[in-house]
Amino acid sequence: MTDSSRQARQALANTRFTTYWLDSLDAVDDEAALERDINCDLLVVGGGFCGLWAAIQAKEQSPAREVVLIEARSIANGASGRPAAIMSTSVMHGIDNTERIFPDDVAELERLGRENMDAFKQTLERYRIDCDIEWGGEMKVSIGDDGLATIDADHELYLKYGHDAVKLDKAGVQTEIRSPLFHGGTWSRQRSGTVHPGKLVRGLKRAALELGVRLFENTPHLANRKTPGGVLVETLHADITASKVLLATNAWATGHRHIRRRVAAIRDRIVVTEPLTAEQMDKVGWHNRQGIYDTRTQLNYMRLTADNRILFGGRLAYFFGNNTDPAQDKTPQPFIRLVQSFYRTFPQLAAEIRFSHAWSGPIGLTTRMAVHYQKYHHGDMVYAGGYSGFGVTASRFGARVGLAILDRLEIPETRMQFALTLPDYIPPEPFRWIGAQVTMYALDTLDEKGGWRKLWVRMVQKMGFPITL
Ligand SMILES: Cc1cc2nc3c(=O)[nH]c(=O)nc-3n(C[C@H](O)[C@H](O)[C@H](O)COP(=O)(O)OP(=O)(O)OC[C@H]3O[C@@H](n4cnc5c(N)ncnc54)[C@H](O)[C@@H]3O)c2cc1C
């Protein structure tokens, strides 16, 4: 065992392997499970951000509409209770990804992203949702000099599409946050930052209930079939007859066996430190409290919490069969490696820091890395998901467009390519699992060893995944 690995084990000795965001809040009782058959106009399946935003917006648009939301376990059981929760203006997983997947629509998608953030903020004000928002902006940093070209390209995109962005050289980035790894960065300063996702999800749940949404927890969708007037959904104890169904189950891809042809359930891991003391904060700087991510594909991302913990994330994994169960990811090794990355990023804290929480969460990954819509039962059931790693605020937008597609509304968004087309197929098992294992290994060792790894990564790029070499 190396010294760094021993140190990481010790730093994780008293760690709670559960999401800090929900663990930091008082426990609340679940809403009752559905016990008897009901009818409704709209059924939303899945109680994460996407499902809650869909239910809220449906009620706001038509208060008389009977809206039901069912969640298999408790609200925020999925990614929404587990993200880093760096908020981005982008609704398509970053401005660079938008340029990659929809180069003709970047200006309009960026405009829609700004509109979405403004409406997001207004909604929180309207329902008095206090969720520790800090508008420190989002900052992409280059690890060493390798990512500087990416920083230049992203910065140009930011300027081209009207962001209030500054480019930072090595000294500039060190003024913002002290890490020997960071050699440059681009910082978009408006309409982005960080949020406490546990408080946000609880606030959205309260708002949905206040608006009259009927919400049932511990009520898994088990099966569905077309009926003359809509869709019948079977749950554990009762059936729901709905005119329309929105599947907001992201990485679970629940509702139709074909959904997961385009959606892979990837995991990502996060560790959170104990609160930093004033002296420790002085050692890192970070006075503007940005949400930060780096330029690599096996990237790390980081942010501060309201009580000055550092949240540090990023070790992707895939478990056979699109497995989404957090209990499947309690082996210490990946978390030890994540802590070692933390040490390389903040060596000034390595000797003294302890980690209070560690967890992993399911990401609904597609080749486009952004929300898409799959229609079933003649369009009366729509899956809206695949936000990949950028869904905390984009899910409000994704849900709004998903509702319009379900309602067959002719709005400009439903005529855009992101709503009309689908991401590419991802190979089925066992190729999916084998491919994921080889890709993770290749990415982990690419920099030191190169060779066949580069050929493999190029092949994965050809399949549509945005992996950088
Ligand atoms: C580790 C990690 C870090 C992330 N960091 C960021 C970040 O910094 N910024 C950002 O913008 N995004 C981030 N994300 C992504 C973001 O969290 C997600 O895109 C977003 O939460 C997706 O919301 P959702 O409602 O679509 O999915 P989820 O929150 O996963 O909700 C799906 C829900 O469906 C329920 N469900 C599944 N099957 C059934 C069924 N049969 N019946 C009923 N309910 C069912 C699940 O229990 C779950 O609650 C991160 C994600 C992870 C995992």
Short mmCIF file of C-alpha atoms in Angstrom, two decimals, residues 177-404:
data_model
loop_
_atom_site.label_atom_id
_atom_site.label_comp_id
_atom_site.label_asym_id
_atom_site.label_seq_id
_atom_site.Cartn_x
_atom_site.Cartn_y
_atom_site.Cartn_z
CA ILE A 177 -8.46 28.82 -6.29
CA ARG A 178 -5.10 27.47 -5.24
CA SER A 179 -4.22 24.16 -6.88
CA PRO A 180 -0.89 23.27 -8.51
CA LEU A 181 -2.83 21.30 -11.14
CA PHE A 182 -4.78 24.25 -12.57
CA HIS A 183 -2.96 26.06 -15.38
CA GLY A 184 -5.81 28.14 -16.77
CA GLY A 185 -9.55 28.46 -16.85
CA THR A 186 -12.66 30.10 -18.21
CA TRP A 187 -15.23 31.40 -15.77
CA SER A 188 -18.80 32.18 -16.79
CA ARG A 189 -20.03 34.46 -14.04
CA GLN A 190 -23.75 34.88 -14.55
CA ARG A 191 -26.80 32.66 -14.08
CA SER A 192 -24.77 29.74 -12.69
CA GLY A 193 -23.31 28.59 -9.40
CA THR A 194 -24.20 26.02 -6.77
CA VAL A 195 -27.28 24.86 -4.87
CA HIS A 196 -28.13 22.45 -2.02
CA PRO A 197 -29.99 19.81 -4.07
CA GLY A 198 -31.57 18.18 -1.01
CA LYS A 199 -33.20 21.48 0.01
CA LEU A 200 -34.17 22.15 -3.60
CA VAL A 201 -35.84 18.78 -4.07
CA ARG A 202 -37.70 19.09 -0.74
CA GLY A 203 -38.85 22.60 -1.71
CA LEU A 204 -40.09 21.40 -5.10
CA LYS A 205 -41.94 18.55 -3.42
CA ARG A 206 -43.69 21.03 -1.09
CA ALA A 207 -44.54 23.31 -4.02
CA ALA A 208 -45.99 20.39 -5.99
CA LEU A 209 -48.17 19.38 -3.03
CA GLU A 210 -49.30 22.99 -2.50
CA LEU A 211 -50.34 23.14 -6.15
CA GLY A 212 -52.51 20.06 -5.68
CA VAL A 213 -50.30 17.37 -7.23
CA ARG A 214 -51.21 13.97 -5.75
CA LEU A 215 -47.89 12.43 -4.81
CA PHE A 216 -47.36 8.80 -3.82
CA GLU A 217 -44.00 7.50 -2.59
CA ASN A 218 -42.98 3.83 -2.33
CA THR A 219 -45.21 3.29 -5.37
CA PRO A 220 -43.18 1.71 -8.16
CA HIS A 221 -44.43 1.64 -11.72
CA LEU A 222 -44.47 -2.08 -12.59
CA ALA A 223 -46.04 -2.30 -16.04
CA ASN A 224 -48.15 -0.29 -18.48
CA ARG A 225 -50.40 -0.87 -21.44
CA LYS A 226 -52.31 1.24 -23.95
CA THR A 227 -56.01 1.77 -23.32
CA PRO A 228 -58.52 3.49 -25.65
CA GLY A 229 -58.30 6.76 -23.68
CA GLY A 230 -54.66 6.72 -22.62
CA VAL A 231 -52.42 4.38 -20.61
CA LEU A 232 -53.00 2.02 -17.70
CA VAL A 233 -50.10 1.79 -15.23
CA GLU A 234 -49.84 -1.00 -12.69
CA THR A 235 -48.22 -0.28 -9.33
CA LEU A 236 -47.73 -2.55 -6.31
CA HIS A 237 -51.24 -2.27 -4.84
CA ALA A 238 -53.34 -0.36 -7.39
CA ASP A 239 -53.72 0.70 -11.02
CA ILE A 240 -53.65 4.22 -12.44
CA THR A 241 -55.57 5.10 -15.59
CA ALA A 242 -53.99 8.20 -17.09
CA SER A 243 -54.68 10.17 -20.28
CA LYS A 244 -50.93 10.86 -20.54
CA VAL A 245 -47.78 9.52 -18.88
CA LEU A 246 -44.41 11.24 -18.54
CA LEU A 247 -41.59 8.83 -17.65
CA ALA A 248 -39.06 10.85 -15.65
CA THR A 249 -36.98 7.89 -14.55
CA ASN A 250 -33.66 8.95 -16.08
CA ALA A 251 -30.99 6.23 -15.54
CA TRP A 252 -33.63 3.64 -14.59
CA ALA A 253 -35.14 3.98 -18.07
CA THR A 254 -38.37 2.53 -16.64
CA GLY A 255 -41.49 2.10 -18.72
CA HIS A 256 -40.44 0.35 -21.91
CA ARG A 257 -37.72 -2.17 -22.64
CA HIS A 258 -36.55 -0.16 -25.65
CA ILE A 259 -35.65 2.97 -23.65
CA ARG A 260 -32.33 1.61 -22.45
CA ARG A 261 -31.18 0.96 -25.99
CA ARG A 262 -30.19 4.63 -25.90
CA VAL A 263 -29.62 5.18 -22.17
CA ALA A 264 -26.79 3.66 -20.10
CA ALA A 265 -26.89 3.85 -16.30
CA ILE A 266 -23.40 5.06 -15.40
CA ARG A 267 -22.33 5.82 -11.80
CA ASP A 268 -20.27 8.68 -10.58
CA ARG A 269 -18.73 9.05 -7.12
CA ILE A 270 -18.45 11.96 -4.70
CA VAL A 271 -16.62 12.60 -1.42
CA VAL A 272 -17.28 15.52 0.95
CA THR A 273 -14.86 16.84 3.57
CA GLU A 274 -15.54 17.99 7.10
CA PRO A 275 -16.10 21.81 7.18
CA LEU A 276 -12.86 23.67 6.51
CA THR A 277 -11.53 25.97 9.22
CA ALA A 278 -10.78 29.62 8.41
CA GLU A 279 -7.06 28.76 8.10
CA GLN A 280 -7.81 25.88 5.73
CA MET A 281 -10.04 28.15 3.63
CA ASP A 282 -7.14 30.62 3.44
CA LYS A 283 -5.00 27.85 1.98
CA VAL A 284 -7.41 27.32 -0.94
CA GLY A 285 -8.75 30.82 -1.57
CA TRP A 286 -11.97 30.21 -3.54
CA HIS A 287 -13.51 33.49 -2.35
CA ASN A 288 -15.88 33.61 -5.32
CA ARG A 289 -17.12 30.07 -4.57
CA GLN A 290 -17.50 28.92 -8.20
CA GLY A 291 -18.64 25.49 -9.25
CA ILE A 292 -15.55 24.00 -10.90
CA TYR A 293 -14.88 21.15 -13.32
CA ASP A 294 -11.84 20.27 -15.38
CA THR A 295 -11.28 19.59 -19.06
CA ARG A 296 -10.71 15.80 -18.92
CA THR A 297 -13.17 13.05 -19.80
CA GLN A 298 -12.49 11.22 -16.49
CA LEU A 299 -12.97 14.65 -15.01
CA ASN A 300 -13.06 15.90 -11.45
CA TYR A 301 -15.53 18.53 -10.33
CA MET A 302 -15.68 20.41 -7.05
CA ARG A 303 -17.59 23.03 -5.11
CA LEU A 304 -18.03 24.40 -1.61
CA THR A 305 -21.07 23.75 0.57
CA ALA A 306 -22.67 26.54 2.61
CA ASP A 307 -20.67 25.44 5.69
CA ASN A 308 -17.40 25.33 3.72
CA ARG A 309 -16.96 21.63 3.06
CA ILE A 310 -15.31 20.75 -0.22
CA LEU A 311 -17.37 18.41 -2.36
CA PHE A 312 -15.11 16.57 -4.81
CA GLY A 313 -16.46 14.21 -7.45
CA GLY A 314 -15.66 12.10 -10.44
CA ARG A 315 -14.86 8.41 -10.76
CA LEU A 316 -17.14 6.90 -13.35
CA ALA A 317 -18.21 3.25 -13.26
CA TYR A 318 -20.69 0.98 -14.98
CA PHE A 319 -22.35 -2.03 -13.35
CA PHE A 320 -23.67 -4.91 -15.44
CA GLY A 321 -27.25 -4.68 -16.68
CA ASN A 322 -27.68 -0.91 -16.22
CA ASN A 323 -27.71 -1.50 -12.47
CA THR A 324 -28.75 1.60 -10.49
CA ASP A 325 -28.68 0.27 -6.91
CA PRO A 326 -26.41 2.43 -4.66
CA ALA A 327 -25.85 -0.60 -2.42
CA GLN A 328 -23.85 -2.10 -5.30
CA ASP A 329 -21.14 0.54 -4.93
CA LYS A 330 -19.65 0.36 -1.46
CA THR A 331 -16.20 -1.03 -2.31
CA PRO A 332 -13.60 1.36 -0.86
CA GLN A 333 -11.10 1.32 -3.77
CA PRO A 334 -12.76 3.87 -6.10
CA PHE A 335 -13.33 6.24 -3.19
CA ILE A 336 -9.69 5.88 -2.12
CA ARG A 337 -8.64 6.82 -5.64
CA LEU A 338 -11.00 9.79 -5.59
CA VAL A 339 -9.43 10.97 -2.32
CA GLN A 340 -5.98 10.57 -3.89
CA SER A 341 -7.15 12.86 -6.73
CA PHE A 342 -8.28 15.31 -4.06
CA TYR A 343 -4.78 15.20 -2.54
CA ARG A 344 -3.19 15.93 -5.92
CA THR A 345 -5.59 18.84 -6.39
CA PHE A 346 -5.22 20.30 -2.90
CA PRO A 347 -1.90 19.01 -1.50
CA GLN A 348 -1.94 21.86 1.02
CA LEU A 349 -4.88 20.15 2.78
CA ALA A 350 -3.84 16.51 2.43
CA ALA A 351 -2.29 16.04 5.85
CA GLU A 352 -5.23 17.38 7.80
CA ILE A 353 -8.47 16.74 5.92
CA ARG A 354 -11.13 14.14 6.82
CA PHE A 355 -14.12 13.10 4.72
CA SER A 356 -17.55 13.08 6.32
CA HIS A 357 -19.52 11.52 3.43
CA ALA A 358 -18.99 9.44 0.30
CA TRP A 359 -21.56 8.10 -2.15
CA SER A 360 -22.28 7.31 -5.75
CA GLY A 361 -25.24 8.19 -7.94
CA PRO A 362 -26.80 6.99 -11.18
CA ILE A 363 -26.34 9.07 -14.33
CA GLY A 364 -28.56 8.50 -17.39
CA LEU A 365 -25.92 8.66 -20.13
CA THR A 366 -26.63 8.94 -23.86
CA THR A 367 -24.34 9.57 -26.83
CA ARG A 368 -25.68 13.14 -26.89
CA MET A 369 -25.29 13.60 -23.10
CA ALA A 370 -28.46 15.68 -22.98
CA VAL A 371 -32.20 15.26 -22.57
CA HIS A 372 -34.11 13.46 -25.31
CA TYR A 373 -37.64 12.19 -25.75
CA GLN A 374 -38.84 8.69 -26.60
CA LYS A 375 -42.52 8.30 -27.52
CA TYR A 376 -44.57 5.17 -26.81
CA HIS A 377 -48.27 4.23 -27.02
CA HIS A 378 -48.95 6.59 -29.96
CA GLY A 379 -47.33 9.47 -28.10
CA ASP A 380 -49.47 9.15 -24.95
CA MET A 381 -46.40 8.03 -22.99
CA VAL A 382 -43.13 9.94 -23.30
CA TYR A 383 -39.76 9.24 -21.68
CA ALA A 384 -37.87 12.49 -20.94
CA GLY A 385 -34.36 11.84 -19.69
CA GLY A 386 -30.69 11.20 -20.31
CA TYR A 387 -29.43 14.44 -18.77
CA SER A 388 -26.07 12.74 -18.13
CA GLY A 389 -24.07 14.87 -15.69
CA PHE A 390 -25.94 18.18 -16.18
CA GLY A 391 -29.55 17.96 -15.06
CA VAL A 392 -30.06 19.98 -11.90
CA THR A 393 -31.43 23.02 -13.72
CA ALA A 394 -31.71 21.60 -17.27
CA SER A 395 -34.39 19.21 -15.96
CA ARG A 396 -36.79 22.14 -15.59
CA PHE A 397 -36.39 22.83 -19.30
CA GLY A 398 -36.44 19.11 -20.19
CA ALA A 399 -39.70 18.62 -18.29
CA ARG A 400 -41.33 21.67 -19.90
CA VAL A 401 -40.59 20.43 -23.42
CA GLY A 402 -41.57 16.87 -22.46
CA LEU A 403 -45.01 18.12 -21.40
CA ALA A 404 -45.40 20.03 -24.67
#
